[in-house]
Short mmCIF file of N, CA and C in Angstrom, two decimals:
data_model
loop_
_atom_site.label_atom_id
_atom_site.label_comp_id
_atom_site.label_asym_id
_atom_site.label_seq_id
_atom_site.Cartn_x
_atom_site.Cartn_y
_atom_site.Cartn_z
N UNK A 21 112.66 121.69 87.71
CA UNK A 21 113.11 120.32 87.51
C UNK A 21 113.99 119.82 88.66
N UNK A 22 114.86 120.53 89.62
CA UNK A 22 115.77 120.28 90.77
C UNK A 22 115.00 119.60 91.57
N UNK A 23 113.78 120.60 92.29
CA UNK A 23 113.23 119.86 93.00
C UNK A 23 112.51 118.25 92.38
N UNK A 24 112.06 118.15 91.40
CA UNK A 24 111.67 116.69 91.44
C UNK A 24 113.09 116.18 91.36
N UNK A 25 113.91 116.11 90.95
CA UNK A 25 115.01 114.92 90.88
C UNK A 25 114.76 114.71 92.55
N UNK A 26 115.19 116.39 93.20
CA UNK A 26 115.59 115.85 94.80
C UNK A 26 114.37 114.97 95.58
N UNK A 27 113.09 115.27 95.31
CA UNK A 27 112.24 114.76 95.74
C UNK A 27 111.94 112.23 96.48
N UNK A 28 112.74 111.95 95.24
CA UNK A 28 113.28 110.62 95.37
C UNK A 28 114.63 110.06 96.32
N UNK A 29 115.18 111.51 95.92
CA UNK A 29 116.60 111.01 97.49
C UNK A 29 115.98 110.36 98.68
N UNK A 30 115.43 110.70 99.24
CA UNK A 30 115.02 110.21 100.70
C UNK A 30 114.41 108.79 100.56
N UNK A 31 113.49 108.57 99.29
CA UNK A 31 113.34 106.96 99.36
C UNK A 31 114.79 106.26 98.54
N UNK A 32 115.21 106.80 97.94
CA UNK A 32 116.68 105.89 97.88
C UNK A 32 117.53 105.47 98.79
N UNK A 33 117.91 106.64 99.54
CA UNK A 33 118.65 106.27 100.74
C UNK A 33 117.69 105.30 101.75
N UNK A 34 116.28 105.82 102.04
CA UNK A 34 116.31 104.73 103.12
C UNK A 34 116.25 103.19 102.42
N UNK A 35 115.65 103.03 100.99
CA UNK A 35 115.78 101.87 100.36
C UNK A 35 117.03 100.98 100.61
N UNK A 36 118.37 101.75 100.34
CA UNK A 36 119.59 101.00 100.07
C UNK A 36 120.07 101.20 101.73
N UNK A 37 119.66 101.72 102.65
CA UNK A 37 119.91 101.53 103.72
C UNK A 37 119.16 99.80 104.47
N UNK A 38 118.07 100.33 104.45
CA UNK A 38 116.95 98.70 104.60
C UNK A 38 118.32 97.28 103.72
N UNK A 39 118.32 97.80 102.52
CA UNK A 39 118.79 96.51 101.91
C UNK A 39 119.85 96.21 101.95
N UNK A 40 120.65 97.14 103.09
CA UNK A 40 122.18 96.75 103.32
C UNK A 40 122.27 96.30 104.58
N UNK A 41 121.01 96.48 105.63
CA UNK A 41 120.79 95.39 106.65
C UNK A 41 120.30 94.28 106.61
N UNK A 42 119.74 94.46 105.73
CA UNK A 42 119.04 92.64 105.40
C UNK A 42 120.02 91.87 104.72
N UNK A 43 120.57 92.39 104.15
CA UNK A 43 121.77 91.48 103.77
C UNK A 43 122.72 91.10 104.43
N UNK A 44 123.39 92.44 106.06
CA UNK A 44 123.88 91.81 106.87
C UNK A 44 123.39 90.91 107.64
N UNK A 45 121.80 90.61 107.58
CA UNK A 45 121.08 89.70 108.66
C UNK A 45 121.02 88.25 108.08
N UNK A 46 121.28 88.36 106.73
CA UNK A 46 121.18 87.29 106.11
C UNK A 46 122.17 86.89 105.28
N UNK A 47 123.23 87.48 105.47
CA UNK A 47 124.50 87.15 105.63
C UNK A 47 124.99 85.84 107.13
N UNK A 48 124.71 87.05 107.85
CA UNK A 48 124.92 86.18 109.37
C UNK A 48 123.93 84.66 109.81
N UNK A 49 122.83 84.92 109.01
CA UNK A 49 122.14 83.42 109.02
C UNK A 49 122.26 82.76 108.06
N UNK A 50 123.15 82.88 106.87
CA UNK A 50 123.68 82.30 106.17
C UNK A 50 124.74 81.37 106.82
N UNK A 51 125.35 82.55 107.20
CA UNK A 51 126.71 81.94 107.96
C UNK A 51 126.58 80.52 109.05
N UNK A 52 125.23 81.14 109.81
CA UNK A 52 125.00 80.35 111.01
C UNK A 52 124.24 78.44 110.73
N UNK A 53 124.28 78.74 109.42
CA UNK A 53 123.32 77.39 108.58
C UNK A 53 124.22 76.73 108.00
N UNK A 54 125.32 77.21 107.53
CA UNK A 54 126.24 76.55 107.18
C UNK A 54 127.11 76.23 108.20
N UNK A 55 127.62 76.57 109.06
CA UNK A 55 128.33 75.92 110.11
C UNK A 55 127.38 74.75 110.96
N UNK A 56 126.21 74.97 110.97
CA UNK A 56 125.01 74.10 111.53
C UNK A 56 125.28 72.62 110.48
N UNK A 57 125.13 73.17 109.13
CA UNK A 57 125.14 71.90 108.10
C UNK A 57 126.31 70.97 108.05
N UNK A 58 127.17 71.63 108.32
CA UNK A 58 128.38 71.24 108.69
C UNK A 58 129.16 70.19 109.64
N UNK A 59 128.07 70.27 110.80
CA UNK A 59 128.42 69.56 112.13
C UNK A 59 128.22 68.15 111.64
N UNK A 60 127.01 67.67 110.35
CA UNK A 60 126.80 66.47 110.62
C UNK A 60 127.02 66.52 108.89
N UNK A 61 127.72 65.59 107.95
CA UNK A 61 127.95 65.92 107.04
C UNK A 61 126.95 65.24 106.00
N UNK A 62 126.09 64.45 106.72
CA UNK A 62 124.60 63.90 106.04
C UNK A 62 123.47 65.09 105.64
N UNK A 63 123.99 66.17 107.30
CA UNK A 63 122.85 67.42 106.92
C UNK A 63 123.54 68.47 105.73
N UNK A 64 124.53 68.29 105.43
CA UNK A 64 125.09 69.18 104.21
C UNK A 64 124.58 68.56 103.13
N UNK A 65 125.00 67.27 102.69
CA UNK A 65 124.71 66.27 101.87
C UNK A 65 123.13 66.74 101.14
N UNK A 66 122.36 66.70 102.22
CA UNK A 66 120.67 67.15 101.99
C UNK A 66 120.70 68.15 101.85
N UNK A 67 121.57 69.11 102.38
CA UNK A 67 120.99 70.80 101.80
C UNK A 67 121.50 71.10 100.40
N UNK A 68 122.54 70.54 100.44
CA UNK A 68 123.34 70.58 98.81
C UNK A 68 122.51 70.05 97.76
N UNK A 69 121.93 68.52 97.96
CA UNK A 69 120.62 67.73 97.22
C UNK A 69 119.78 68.68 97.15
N UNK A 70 119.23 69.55 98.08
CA UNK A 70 118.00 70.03 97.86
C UNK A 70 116.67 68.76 98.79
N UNK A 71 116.83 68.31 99.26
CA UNK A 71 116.60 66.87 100.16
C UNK A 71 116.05 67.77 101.83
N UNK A 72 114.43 67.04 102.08
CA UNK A 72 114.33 67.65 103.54
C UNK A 72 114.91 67.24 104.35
N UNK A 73 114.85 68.02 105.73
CA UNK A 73 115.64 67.55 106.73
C UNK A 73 114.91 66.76 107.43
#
């Protein structure tokens, strides 16, 4: 039974590895869209609406 538990470690870790960079990547283009929306306060206005640009 050891070995199957251990058998899944290696896709866990690289799983929660992958999904803790994508979240820093999309963290940081989060970041970068809101300071963008920001500059003009009509383009916030529409992203907040849900409204195209």
């Amino acid at each position: 039974m050891v070995g199957r538990d251990e058998r899944g470690r290696g896709l866990i870790a690289t799983a929660s590895l992958v999904s803790f960079a994508m979240l820093f990547v999309f963290i940081n283009i989060f970041g970068y869209l809101l300071q963008w929306s920001m500059d003009n306060i009509v383009r916030l206005k529409e992203l907040l609406m849900g409204g195209n640009l």
